[in-house]
Short mmCIF file of C-alpha atoms in Angstrom, two decimals:
data_model
loop_
_atom_site.label_atom_id
_atom_site.label_comp_id
_atom_site.label_asym_id
_atom_site.label_seq_id
_atom_site.Cartn_x
_atom_site.Cartn_y
_atom_site.Cartn_z
CA GLU A 42 -2.81 -2.42 -12.95
CA GLU A 43 -4.13 -2.43 -9.36
CA LEU A 44 -7.47 -3.88 -10.38
CA TRP A 45 -6.01 -6.59 -12.63
CA ALA A 46 -3.28 -7.83 -10.26
CA PRO A 47 -3.72 -11.26 -8.60
CA VAL A 48 -3.10 -9.74 -5.16
CA SER A 49 -4.52 -6.24 -5.46
CA SER A 50 -3.35 -3.48 -3.12
CA HIS A 51 -6.92 -2.44 -2.28
CA ILE A 52 -7.21 -5.58 -0.11
CA ASP A 53 -4.42 -4.55 2.28
CA GLN A 54 -5.59 -0.94 2.19
CA SER A 55 -9.11 -1.98 3.14
CA LEU A 56 -7.90 -4.21 5.97
CA ALA A 57 -5.90 -1.23 7.26
CA GLY A 58 -9.06 0.90 7.36
CA ALA A 59 -9.34 2.54 3.93
CA GLU A 60 -12.94 3.28 3.01
CA ILE A 61 -12.48 4.80 -0.45
CA ILE A 62 -10.16 3.45 -3.15
CA ILE A 63 -9.45 5.72 -6.11
CA ASN A 64 -7.99 4.01 -9.18
CA GLY A 65 -6.82 6.38 -11.90
CA SER A 66 -6.56 4.06 -14.88
CA GLY A 67 -5.41 4.10 -18.47
CA SER A 68 -7.10 0.86 -19.46
CA HIS A 69 -7.21 0.37 -23.23
CA THR A 70 -10.30 -0.83 -25.02
CA GLU A 71 -11.01 -4.46 -25.84
CA ILE A 72 -14.26 -6.13 -26.78
CA ARG A 73 -16.35 -6.71 -23.62
CA LYS A 74 -13.54 -5.41 -21.38
CA ALA A 75 -15.77 -2.77 -19.74
CA SER A 76 -18.14 -5.47 -18.52
CA TYR A 77 -15.25 -7.53 -17.15
CA ALA A 78 -13.72 -4.47 -15.45
CA LEU A 79 -17.05 -3.71 -13.77
CA LYS A 80 -17.21 -7.29 -12.44
CA LEU A 81 -13.74 -6.84 -10.92
CA ILE A 82 -14.66 -3.45 -9.43
CA ARG A 83 -17.93 -4.72 -7.96
CA GLY A 84 -16.14 -7.76 -6.55
CA ALA A 85 -13.41 -5.64 -4.97
CA SER A 86 -15.95 -3.28 -3.44
CA ALA A 87 -18.24 -6.05 -2.16
CA LYS A 88 -15.42 -8.24 -0.86
CA CYS A 89 -13.64 -5.45 1.02
CA GLY A 90 -16.56 -3.20 1.94
CA LEU A 91 -15.53 0.08 0.38
CA ALA A 92 -16.27 2.73 -2.20
CA TYR A 93 -14.26 2.05 -5.36
CA VAL A 94 -13.80 4.95 -7.77
CA PHE A 95 -12.48 3.77 -11.14
CA SER A 96 -11.49 6.75 -13.27
CA ASN A 97 -10.51 5.56 -16.73
CA LEU A 98 -9.03 7.78 -19.42
CA ARG A 99 -10.88 8.37 -22.68
CA GLY A 100 -9.41 8.99 -26.12
CA CYS A 101 -6.43 8.02 -28.23
CA ASP A 102 -2.97 7.76 -26.69
CA GLY A 103 -1.42 9.35 -29.78
CA GLU A 104 -0.35 6.07 -31.29
CA ARG A 105 -2.31 2.84 -31.62
CA VAL A 106 -4.30 2.50 -28.38
CA TYR A 107 -7.82 3.84 -27.68
CA LEU A 108 -8.99 4.29 -24.08
CA ASN A 109 -12.77 3.94 -23.85
CA GLY A 110 -13.61 5.73 -20.58
CA CYS A 111 -16.42 3.95 -18.72
CA SER A 112 -15.44 5.40 -15.34
CA THR A 113 -17.36 3.97 -12.39
CA ILE A 114 -18.30 4.62 -8.76
CA VAL A 115 -19.24 1.49 -6.78
CA LEU A 116 -20.23 1.26 -3.10
CA ASN A 117 -20.19 -2.09 -1.30
CA GLY A 118 -20.69 -3.88 -4.63
CA ASP A 119 -23.54 -1.62 -5.84
CA VAL A 120 -22.99 0.57 -8.91
CA LEU A 121 -23.76 4.20 -8.07
CA LYS A 122 -22.51 5.84 -11.27
CA LEU A 123 -21.33 4.51 -14.63
CA GLY A 124 -19.75 6.71 -17.27
CA GLU A 125 -20.27 6.36 -21.00
CA GLN A 126 -18.42 3.50 -22.61
CA TYR A 127 -17.47 5.34 -25.82
CA SER A 128 -17.98 9.05 -26.34
CA LEU A 129 -16.72 12.10 -28.20
CA MET A 130 -16.85 14.16 -24.99
CA ASP A 131 -13.39 15.21 -23.84
CA VAL A 132 -14.43 15.30 -20.19
CA GLU A 133 -17.06 13.42 -18.20
CA VAL A 134 -17.50 14.03 -14.49
CA LEU A 135 -19.19 11.47 -12.23
CA THR A 136 -20.14 12.42 -8.68
CA ALA A 137 -21.82 10.56 -5.85
CA VAL A 138 -22.67 11.31 -2.24
CA ILE A 139 -21.47 8.41 -0.09
CA ASN A 140 -22.34 7.77 3.55
CA LEU A 141 -19.16 6.42 5.15
CA ASP A 142 -21.23 4.85 7.94
CA ALA A 143 -22.75 2.55 5.29
CA ILE A 144 -19.23 1.32 4.52
CA ARG A 145 -18.40 0.79 8.19
CA THR A 146 -21.66 -1.08 8.81
CA TYR A 147 -21.06 -3.25 5.74
CA LYS A 148 -17.50 -4.08 6.86
CA ASN A 149 -18.70 -5.04 10.35
CA ARG A 150 -21.11 -7.59 8.85
CA ILE A 151 -18.24 -9.52 7.24
CA ARG A 152 -16.89 -11.55 10.16
CA SER A 153 -13.89 -13.01 8.35
CA ARG A 154 -12.87 -9.50 7.28
CA SER A 155 -12.74 -8.35 10.90
CA LEU A 156 -10.55 -11.31 11.86
CA MET A 157 -8.20 -10.70 8.93
CA ALA A 158 -7.98 -6.97 9.70
CA ALA A 159 -7.00 -7.69 13.31
CA SER A 160 -4.00 -9.78 12.21
CA ALA A 161 -3.06 -7.79 9.08
CA PRO A 162 0.15 -5.76 9.05
CA SER A 163 -0.31 -2.01 9.22
CA TYR A 164 -0.43 -0.08 5.98
CA PRO A 165 1.50 3.20 5.67
CA SER A 166 -0.82 6.12 6.32
CA VAL A 167 -0.68 9.82 7.09
CA ARG A 168 -2.85 11.32 9.83
CA VAL A 169 -4.00 14.90 9.37
CA GLU A 170 -5.86 17.22 11.74
CA TRP A 171 -8.22 18.73 9.17
CA SER A 172 -11.23 17.74 7.12
CA ILE A 173 -12.27 18.41 3.54
CA LEU A 174 -15.94 17.94 4.40
CA CYS A 175 -18.30 20.85 3.78
CA GLU A 176 -21.02 21.35 6.39
CA HIS A 177 -23.80 21.69 3.78
CA VAL A 178 -23.07 18.17 2.51
CA PHE A 179 -24.73 16.65 5.58
CA SER A 180 -28.11 17.68 4.18
CA ARG A 181 -27.60 15.74 0.94
CA ILE A 182 -29.09 12.30 0.53
CA PRO A 183 -26.58 9.57 -0.44
CA THR A 184 -26.63 8.49 -4.09
CA SER A 185 -28.86 5.47 -4.74
CA PRO A 186 -27.54 2.47 -6.69
CA LEU A 187 -28.44 2.21 -10.38
CA ASP A 188 -31.38 -0.08 -11.12
CA THR A 189 -29.79 -1.54 -14.24
CA VAL A 190 -26.32 -1.54 -15.74
CA SER A 191 -25.92 -2.23 -19.43
CA PHE A 192 -23.16 -2.02 -21.98
CA ILE A 193 -23.29 -1.61 -25.73
CA PRO A 194 -23.22 -4.89 -27.69
CA PRO A 195 -19.88 -6.17 -29.07
CA GLU A 196 -20.88 -5.29 -32.64
CA GLU A 197 -21.32 -1.66 -31.63
CA GLU A 198 -18.01 -1.71 -29.73
CA ILE A 199 -16.34 -2.87 -32.96
CA ALA A 200 -17.99 0.00 -34.84
CA ARG A 201 -17.32 2.74 -32.27
CA GLY A 202 -13.78 1.88 -31.14
CA PRO A 203 -11.95 2.31 -34.48
CA ALA A 204 -14.15 5.26 -35.47
CA LEU A 205 -13.36 7.15 -32.28
CA TRP A 206 -9.67 6.22 -32.55
CA MET A 207 -9.56 7.79 -36.04
CA TRP A 208 -11.56 10.84 -34.87
CA ASP A 209 -9.29 11.53 -31.90
#
């Protein structure tokens, strides 16, 4: 629900210094919903200056709802990775190398964001004295944005959704 809420929590988290938002979602399928979700994700990422990882479930919930996947990784409004919209694969893994300095530079260019962050209340956080960064990662080039993003047409969504629901 974080992404769909009128006042999303990623806004306060970003103002408090968060650079990566991870949204584990169970968003059910609707016609053209994947395109709308991507607009919301890109807007959140561009507005706040952050990496937004949207991990959506795929498959049937065991009753009447089908979850269509379409997980996404977006950086500062640019789509880095986009998962398949409908698929028979049980698991799909998306990865991207993100330069956190690109996020910090992007945030610094948004003047109103800096002013809002200065007056925003603090967000609960936990400081740790360790890092999960591997040294060999420094040699990897950050993932480039996708040139084009496209979704299957509504007619194909209508064909695939019920078929995959029955299959699963």
